[in-house]
CSV table of C-alpha atoms and ligand atoms in Angstrom, one decimal:
chain,number,residue,atom,x,y,z
A,1,MET,CA,0.1,-0.1,0.1
A,2,LYS,CA,1.6,3.6,-0.8
A,3,GLY,CA,0.2,5.5,1.4
A,4,PHE,CA,-3.4,6.3,2.2
A,5,LYS,CA,-4.5,8.7,-1.0
A,6,THR,CA,-7.3,7.2,-3.2
A,7,ASP,CA,-10.4,6.8,-2.2
A,8,MET,CA,-10.4,3.3,-0.7
A,9,GLU,CA,-7.8,4.3,1.7
A,10,LYS,CA,-9.6,7.6,2.5
A,11,ASP,CA,-12.5,5.0,3.7
A,12,ILE,CA,-9.9,2.9,5.6
A,13,ILE,CA,-8.9,6.5,7.4
A,14,ARG,CA,-12.5,7.0,8.2
A,15,GLN,CA,-12.8,3.3,9.6
A,16,PHE,CA,-9.6,4.1,12.0
A,17,CYS,CA,-11.5,7.6,12.6
A,18,ASP,CA,-14.6,5.1,13.8
A,19,ILE,CA,-12.8,3.1,15.6
A,20,ALA,CA,-10.7,5.3,17.5
A,21,GLY,CA,-12.1,8.8,17.2
A,22,THR,CA,-10.9,11.2,14.9
A,23,ASP,CA,-8.5,13.3,18.0
A,24,ASN,CA,-6.4,10.2,17.7
A,25,VAL,CA,-5.7,9.6,14.0
A,26,GLU,CA,-3.4,11.5,12.4
A,27,THR,CA,-2.5,11.7,8.5
A,28,ASP,CA,1.1,12.2,7.4
A,29,ALA,CA,2.3,12.2,10.8
A,30,PRO,CA,5.8,13.8,11.4
A,31,MET,CA,7.7,11.2,13.0
A,32,ASN,CA,10.4,13.8,13.7
A,33,ARG,CA,7.6,14.7,16.7
A,34,TYR,CA,7.2,11.0,17.6
A,35,THR,CA,10.9,9.9,18.2
A,36,THR,CA,13.6,11.0,20.4
A,37,PHE,CA,16.3,11.3,17.8
A,38,ARG,CA,13.7,14.2,16.2
A,39,THR,CA,14.1,12.4,13.3
A,40,GLY,CA,11.8,11.2,9.9
A,41,GLY,CA,9.6,11.5,7.5
A,42,PRO,CA,6.0,11.2,7.7
A,43,ALA,CA,3.8,8.2,8.7
A,44,ASP,CA,0.9,7.3,6.1
A,45,CYS,CA,-1.3,6.8,9.7
A,46,MET,CA,-0.6,7.0,13.5
A,47,VAL,CA,-3.5,5.7,15.4
A,48,SER,CA,-3.3,5.9,18.9
A,49,PRO,CA,-5.7,3.6,20.6
A,50,GLY,CA,-7.3,3.2,23.7
A,51,THR,CA,-8.8,0.1,24.3
A,52,ILE,CA,-8.2,-3.4,23.4
A,53,GLU,CA,-11.0,-3.5,21.1
A,54,GLN,CA,-9.8,-0.8,19.0
A,55,ILE,CA,-6.4,-2.6,19.2
A,56,ARG,CA,-7.9,-5.6,17.5
A,57,GLN,CA,-10.2,-4.0,14.8
A,58,LEU,CA,-7.1,-1.9,13.4
A,59,LEU,CA,-5.4,-5.1,13.1
A,60,LYS,CA,-8.1,-6.8,11.5
A,61,ILE,CA,-8.4,-3.6,9.0
A,62,CYS,CA,-4.7,-4.0,8.3
A,63,ARG,CA,-5.0,-7.6,7.8
A,64,GLU,CA,-7.9,-7.5,5.0
A,65,ASN,CA,-6.1,-4.8,3.5
A,66,LYS,CA,-2.7,-5.8,3.7
A,67,ILE,CA,-1.6,-2.7,5.6
A,68,LYS,CA,1.7,-2.4,6.8
A,69,TYR,CA,1.6,-1.5,10.8
A,70,PHE,CA,4.5,-0.2,13.5
A,71,VAL,CA,3.6,-0.8,17.1
A,72,MET,CA,5.2,2.3,18.7
A,73,GLY,CA,5.7,3.4,22.4
A,74,ASN,CA,7.4,6.6,22.9
A,75,GLY,CA,9.7,6.1,20.3
A,76,SER,CA,12.7,6.2,22.2
A,77,ASN,CA,14.5,3.5,20.4
A,78,VAL,CA,13.5,3.8,17.0
A,79,ILE,CA,14.3,5.4,13.8
A,80,VAL,CA,12.1,6.4,10.8
A,81,ARG,CA,13.5,6.7,7.8
A,82,ASP,CA,13.6,10.2,5.9
A,83,SER,CA,11.2,9.0,3.3
A,84,GLY,CA,8.8,8.4,6.2
A,85,TYR,CA,6.9,5.0,6.7
A,86,ARG,CA,4.2,3.8,4.3
A,87,GLY,CA,1.7,2.2,6.7
A,88,LEU,CA,-0.1,2.3,9.7
A,89,ILE,CA,1.6,3.7,13.6
A,90,ILE,CA,-0.2,2.0,16.0
A,91,ARG,CA,1.1,4.4,19.0
A,92,ILE,CA,0.4,2.8,22.6
A,93,ASN,CA,0.8,5.7,24.5
A,94,LYS,CA,-1.0,7.5,27.4
A,95,ASN,CA,-4.4,6.5,25.7
A,96,PHE,CA,-3.6,3.2,27.1
A,97,SER,CA,-2.0,3.6,30.7
A,98,GLY,CA,-4.2,2.7,33.4
A,99,ILE,CA,-2.4,1.2,36.3
A,100,ARG,CA,-3.4,-0.7,40.1
A,101,LEU,CA,-1.1,-1.2,43.0
A,102,GLU,CA,-2.0,-4.5,45.1
A,103,GLY,CA,0.3,-5.4,48.2
A,104,GLU,CA,3.2,-6.1,46.1
A,105,MET,CA,2.5,-6.2,42.6
A,106,ILE,CA,2.4,-3.5,40.4
A,107,THR,CA,-0.4,-3.9,37.1
A,108,ALA,CA,-0.2,-1.3,34.3
A,109,GLN,CA,-1.1,-1.1,31.3
A,110,ALA,CA,1.2,-0.8,28.1
A,111,GLY,CA,1.2,2.7,27.4
A,112,MET,CA,2.1,4.2,30.5
A,113,MET,CA,5.4,5.8,30.5
A,114,LEU,CA,8.1,3.6,32.6
A,115,SER,CA,9.3,6.5,34.4
A,116,LYS,CA,5.6,6.5,36.1
A,117,VAL,CA,5.6,3.0,36.7
A,118,ALA,CA,8.5,3.5,38.5
A,119,ALA,CA,7.2,7.0,40.4
A,120,ALA,CA,4.0,4.7,41.2
A,121,ALA,CA,5.9,2.0,43.2
A,122,SER,CA,8.7,4.3,44.7
A,123,THR,CA,5.5,6.4,45.8
A,124,ALA,CA,4.0,3.1,47.2
A,125,GLY,CA,7.6,1.9,49.3
A,126,LEU,CA,8.2,-0.8,46.5
A,127,THR,CA,11.5,-1.3,45.3
A,128,GLY,CA,13.0,-3.2,42.1
A,129,MET,CA,12.1,-0.9,40.0
A,130,GLU,CA,14.4,2.4,40.8
A,131,PHE,CA,16.8,1.3,37.8
A,132,ALA,CA,14.1,1.9,35.1
A,133,SER,CA,13.2,5.4,36.0
A,134,GLY,CA,15.5,7.3,33.8
A,135,ILE,CA,14.5,4.9,30.6
A,136,PRO,CA,12.8,7.6,28.4
A,137,GLY,CA,10.0,4.9,26.9
A,138,THR,CA,6.6,3.1,27.4
A,139,LEU,CA,5.9,0.0,29.6
A,140,GLY,CA,5.0,-1.8,26.3
A,141,GLY,CA,8.6,-1.3,24.8
A,142,ALA,CA,10.4,-1.7,27.6
A,143,LEU,CA,8.7,-5.2,28.0
A,144,GLY,CA,9.2,-5.8,24.4
A,145,MET,CA,13.0,-4.8,24.4
A,146,ASN,CA,14.0,-6.3,28.5
A,147,ALA,CA,14.5,-2.3,28.9
A,148,GLY,CA,17.6,-2.1,31.7
A,149,ALA,CA,20.1,0.0,32.9
A,150,TYR,CA,22.5,-0.3,35.8
A,151,GLY,CA,22.3,-4.1,37.0
A,152,GLY,CA,18.5,-4.3,36.8
A,153,GLU,CA,16.6,-5.5,33.7
A,154,MET,CA,12.8,-5.7,33.5
A,155,SER,CA,13.1,-9.6,33.2
A,156,GLN,CA,13.5,-9.4,36.9
A,157,ILE,CA,10.9,-7.9,37.7
A,158,VAL,CA,7.6,-8.9,35.1
A,159,GLU,CA,5.8,-11.7,36.3
A,160,TRP,CA,3.4,-12.0,33.5
A,161,VAL,CA,2.2,-9.9,30.3
A,162,LYS,CA,-0.9,-10.1,28.3
A,163,VAL,CA,-0.5,-9.6,24.6
A,164,MET,CA,-2.1,-9.7,21.5
A,165,ASP,CA,-0.8,-11.9,18.4
A,166,GLN,CA,-1.2,-10.7,14.7
A,167,ASN,CA,-4.9,-12.4,14.7
A,168,GLY,CA,-5.9,-9.8,17.5
A,169,ASP,CA,-6.1,-13.1,19.7
A,170,LEU,CA,-5.1,-12.3,23.5
A,171,ARG,CA,-3.0,-14.8,25.6
A,172,THR,CA,-1.4,-14.2,28.9
A,173,LEU,CA,2.7,-15.3,28.6
A,174,SER,CA,4.7,-16.4,32.4
A,175,ARG,CA,8.2,-14.6,32.6
A,176,GLU,CA,8.9,-18.2,31.7
A,177,GLU,CA,7.2,-17.6,28.1
A,178,LEU,CA,8.7,-14.3,27.7
A,179,GLU,CA,12.1,-16.2,26.8
A,180,TYR,CA,13.7,-12.6,28.0
A,181,GLU,CA,17.1,-12.2,26.4
A,182,TYR,CA,19.4,-9.3,26.4
A,183,ARG,CA,17.1,-6.7,24.9
A,184,ASN,CA,15.2,-9.1,23.2
A,185,SER,CA,12.6,-10.9,24.1
A,186,ARG,CA,9.1,-13.5,22.7
A,187,ILE,CA,7.3,-10.0,21.7
A,188,LEU,CA,9.1,-8.4,19.9
A,189,LYS,CA,10.4,-11.8,18.1
A,190,GLU,CA,6.6,-13.1,17.1
A,191,ASN,CA,5.5,-9.5,16.7
A,192,TYR,CA,3.2,-9.5,19.9
A,193,ILE,CA,1.4,-6.2,21.1
A,194,ALA,CA,2.3,-5.6,24.8
A,195,LEU,CA,-1.3,-4.5,26.4
A,196,GLU,CA,-0.8,-5.1,30.4
A,197,ALA,CA,2.0,-6.5,32.5
A,198,GLY,CA,2.1,-7.8,35.8
A,199,ILE,CA,5.1,-6.5,38.2
A,200,ARG,CA,6.1,-8.1,41.2
A,201,LEU,CA,8.3,-5.8,43.4
A,202,GLU,CA,9.0,-6.3,47.4
A,203,LYS,CA,8.6,-4.1,50.2
A,204,GLY,CA,11.0,-1.7,50.7
A,205,ASP,CA,12.6,1.6,53.0
A,206,PRO,CA,11.2,4.8,50.8
A,207,ASP,CA,13.9,7.1,51.5
A,208,ARG,CA,16.4,4.6,50.3
A,209,ILE,CA,14.4,3.9,47.1
A,210,LYS,CA,14.0,7.4,46.8
A,211,GLN,CA,18.0,8.1,47.0
A,212,THR,CA,19.0,5.2,45.1
A,213,THR,CA,16.5,6.9,42.0
A,214,GLU,CA,18.0,10.1,42.7
A,215,GLU,CA,21.5,8.7,42.1
A,216,LEU,CA,20.8,6.8,39.3
A,217,GLY,CA,19.7,9.6,37.9
A,218,ASN,CA,22.6,12.0,38.4
A,219,CYS,CA,24.7,9.2,37.4
A,220,ARG,CA,22.9,9.3,33.7
A,221,ARG,CA,22.8,13.2,33.5
A,222,GLU,CA,26.8,13.2,34.3
A,223,LYS,CA,28.0,10.2,31.8
A,224,GLN,CA,25.0,10.8,29.4
A,225,PRO,CA,24.2,13.7,26.6
A,226,LEU,CA,20.7,13.8,27.6
A,227,GLU,CA,20.8,17.6,26.5
A,228,TYR,CA,20.6,16.3,22.6
A,229,PRO,CA,18.2,14.3,20.7
A,230,SER,CA,19.2,10.3,20.7
A,231,ALA,CA,17.8,7.0,21.1
A,232,GLY,CA,20.2,6.2,24.3
A,233,SER,CA,23.2,3.3,23.4
A,234,THR,CA,22.8,2.9,19.6
A,235,PHE,CA,24.5,-0.3,19.5
A,236,LYS,CA,23.9,-3.4,22.0
A,237,ARG,CA,26.3,-4.6,24.2
A,238,PRO,CA,28.7,-6.8,22.3
A,239,ALA,CA,29.6,-10.2,24.5
A,240,GLY,CA,32.5,-9.0,26.6
A,241,SER,CA,33.1,-5.9,25.7
A,242,PHE,CA,31.3,-2.5,26.1
A,243,ALA,CA,30.0,-0.7,22.2
A,244,GLY,CA,30.8,2.8,24.1
A,245,LYS,CA,34.8,1.7,25.0
A,246,LEU,CA,35.2,0.0,21.7
A,247,ILE,CA,33.7,3.1,19.5
A,248,MET,CA,36.2,5.5,21.8
A,249,ASP,CA,38.7,3.0,21.0
A,250,ALA,CA,38.7,3.2,17.3
A,251,GLY,CA,39.1,6.5,18.1
A,252,LEU,CA,35.5,7.5,16.9
A,253,ALA,CA,34.7,9.6,19.8
A,254,GLY,CA,33.2,13.2,18.1
A,255,ARG,CA,32.7,11.8,14.6
A,256,ARG,CA,30.3,13.3,11.9
A,257,VAL,CA,27.9,12.9,9.3
A,258,GLY,CA,26.2,15.9,8.5
A,259,ASP,CA,24.6,17.0,12.1
A,260,ALA,CA,24.5,13.0,13.3
A,261,GLN,CA,27.8,12.6,15.8
A,262,VAL,CA,29.4,10.2,18.4
A,263,SER,CA,28.7,11.8,21.6
A,264,GLU,CA,31.9,12.7,23.3
A,265,LYS,CA,30.5,12.4,26.1
A,266,HIS,CA,29.4,8.8,26.0
A,267,CYS,CA,30.6,7.2,22.4
A,268,GLY,CA,28.0,4.7,22.9
A,269,PHE,CA,25.4,7.1,22.2
A,270,ILE,CA,24.4,8.8,18.3
A,271,ILE,CA,23.3,12.4,18.9
A,272,ASN,CA,21.4,14.8,16.5
A,273,ARG,CA,23.5,17.9,16.7
A,274,GLY,CA,20.1,19.6,15.9
A,275,ASN,CA,19.5,18.8,12.1
A,276,ALA,CA,20.5,15.3,11.6
A,277,THR,CA,18.7,13.3,9.2
A,278,SER,CA,17.5,9.6,9.7
A,279,GLY,CA,19.8,8.8,6.8
A,280,ASP,CA,23.2,11.0,8.3
A,281,ILE,CA,22.1,8.9,11.3
A,282,LEU,CA,22.2,5.5,9.2
A,283,ALA,CA,25.4,6.5,7.2
A,284,LEU,CA,27.5,7.3,10.7
A,285,MET,CA,25.8,3.9,12.4
A,286,GLN,CA,27.6,2.5,9.1
A,287,GLU,CA,30.8,4.1,9.4
A,288,VAL,CA,31.0,3.3,12.9
A,289,LYS,CA,30.4,-0.8,12.8
A,290,ASP,CA,32.4,-0.8,9.6
A,291,ILE,CA,35.8,0.9,11.4
A,292,VAL,CA,34.7,-1.3,14.4
A,293,TYR,CA,35.1,-4.3,12.7
A,294,LYS,CA,38.1,-3.4,11.1
A,295,LYS,CA,40.1,-2.6,14.1
A,296,THR,CA,38.4,-5.4,16.4
A,297,GLY,CA,36.6,-7.5,14.4
A,298,ILE,CA,33.7,-7.5,16.7
A,299,SER,CA,30.3,-6.7,14.6
A,300,LEU,CA,28.4,-3.7,16.2
A,301,GLU,CA,24.5,-4.8,16.5
A,302,SER,CA,22.3,-2.1,16.3
A,303,GLU,CA,20.1,-1.7,19.4
A,304,VAL,CA,17.7,1.3,17.8
A,305,LYS,CA,15.0,-0.5,15.5
A,306,ILE,CA,14.8,0.7,11.6
A,307,LEU,CA,11.4,1.1,10.3
A,308,ASP,CA,11.1,-0.2,7.0
B,401,LIG,C1,18.0,9.2,26.6
B,401,LIG,C2,18.2,7.6,26.3
B,401,LIG,C3,18.1,7.0,27.4
B,401,LIG,C4,17.9,5.6,27.2
B,401,LIG,N1,18.4,4.4,28.4
B,401,LIG,C5,18.2,3.8,28.1
B,401,LIG,C6,18.5,2.3,29.1
B,401,LIG,O1,18.9,2.9,30.1
B,401,LIG,N2,18.3,0.9,28.9
B,401,LIG,C7,17.5,0.5,28.1
B,401,LIG,O2,17.0,-0.4,27.9
B,401,LIG,N3,17.0,1.4,26.9
B,401,LIG,C8,17.4,3.0,27.1
B,401,LIG,N4,17.1,4.2,26.0
B,401,LIG,C9,16.2,3.1,24.5
B,401,LIG,C10,14.5,3.0,25.3
B,401,LIG,O3,14.0,4.3,26.0
B,401,LIG,C11,14.4,1.7,25.5
B,401,LIG,O4,14.4,0.9,24.6
B,401,LIG,C12,12.5,1.8,25.7
B,401,LIG,O5,12.0,1.0,26.4
B,401,LIG,C13,12.1,1.7,24.4
B,401,LIG,O6,10.6,1.9,24.7
B,401,LIG,P1,9.8,3.4,23.3
B,401,LIG,O7,8.2,2.9,24.6
B,401,LIG,O8,10.3,4.1,23.7
B,401,LIG,O9,9.6,1.9,22.4
B,401,LIG,P2,9.7,2.4,21.0
B,401,LIG,O10,10.9,3.3,20.5
B,401,LIG,O11,8.4,3.1,20.5
B,401,LIG,O12,9.8,1.3,20.0
B,401,LIG,C14,11.3,0.5,20.6
B,401,LIG,C15,10.5,-1.1,20.2
B,401,LIG,O13,9.8,-1.5,21.4
B,401,LIG,C16,8.4,-2.0,20.5
B,401,LIG,N5,7.5,-1.8,21.3
B,401,LIG,C17,7.1,-0.4,21.4
B,401,LIG,N6,5.6,-0.3,22.2
B,401,LIG,C18,5.5,-1.9,22.2
B,401,LIG,C19,4.3,-2.3,22.6
B,401,LIG,N7,3.3,-2.0,23.1
B,401,LIG,N8,3.8,-3.6,22.4
B,401,LIG,C20,4.7,-4.8,21.6
B,401,LIG,N9,6.3,-3.8,21.5
B,401,LIG,C21,6.3,-2.5,21.4
B,401,LIG,C22,8.4,-1.5,19.2
B,401,LIG,O14,7.8,-2.0,18.3
B,401,LIG,C23,10.1,-1.6,19.0
B,401,LIG,O15,10.4,-2.7,17.9
B,401,LIG,C24,17.3,5.5,26.1
B,401,LIG,C25,16.6,5.7,25.4
B,401,LIG,C26,17.3,7.7,25.3
B,401,LIG,C27,16.6,8.3,24.3
């Protein structure tokens, strides 16, 4: 499908509006506004559903009309090409973000920002989620990516995740069934949509929880170039090494393509100095990969998801 332009396709947009409400449907959605890299061309259409049934109906229309779709949370780990995305972005965000606390268990919907789930845990005196407070994604993105930092990761605290498969069927996967690995999971591998998760934490000392959260936040601000748009670590950590160190040792700190730059503060980050395009970022990523491979024989793998 090449853009939603013909009458038939306009009819599809009308159906999206009927499902999710006109306010939650955007055509030619400028993806530089919806990704933390602040780059990328328009997506044909973006819908932010508010219920499981709406998501199911969106998938049904995509299936019946052979429309490509991509599930996005906060766009903090994606690159949309400058030519944009020919298909539907299903954005699971604040429209889909209820939360419930019962004892040591938090049940939250996937569109909630991870930092907000962590803040709710802290307020309730629950420990185990401090690591997640500075990760600028949604719970759904973190559940798929097995997001982690400072020794913690989602796989340690997730008890179950309710997912929808591509046919719209629901299932609840236990932690074991989620097959968590470093920055990967069955959710991503099988293109499931994460809808809701049960997170098990432990009672802790509220002052200590706040202090740890603050310390980790300070550590991020000190070490990471948070003053520039980025997608966090650009590459996965290779076994037995650190991408940032390999890139630094290869002499690539500060290397630029256009306004995309290997951060001098943290070589693991590629940053947008202002007017970078996705093309600049992708070209720089390729250069970094090639040079690191030539110098070390280690093949860096992108952690950032590239929409095709
Ligand atoms: C400044 C900065 C710091 C960061 N620090 C960290 C860090 O410390 N640790 C870390 O792990 N990451 C870090 N990241 C990367 C990013 O924030 C995480 O990967 C985050 O979990 C992505 O969530 P998101 O909602 O933005 O997902 P998106 O970027 O929108 O999507 C990422 C992937 O998740 C999938 N996805 C999103 N929502 C769902 C859903 N509901 N169901 C199924 N799949 C879904 C998408 O299809 C895509 O494959 C950082 C990023 C930035 C910009």
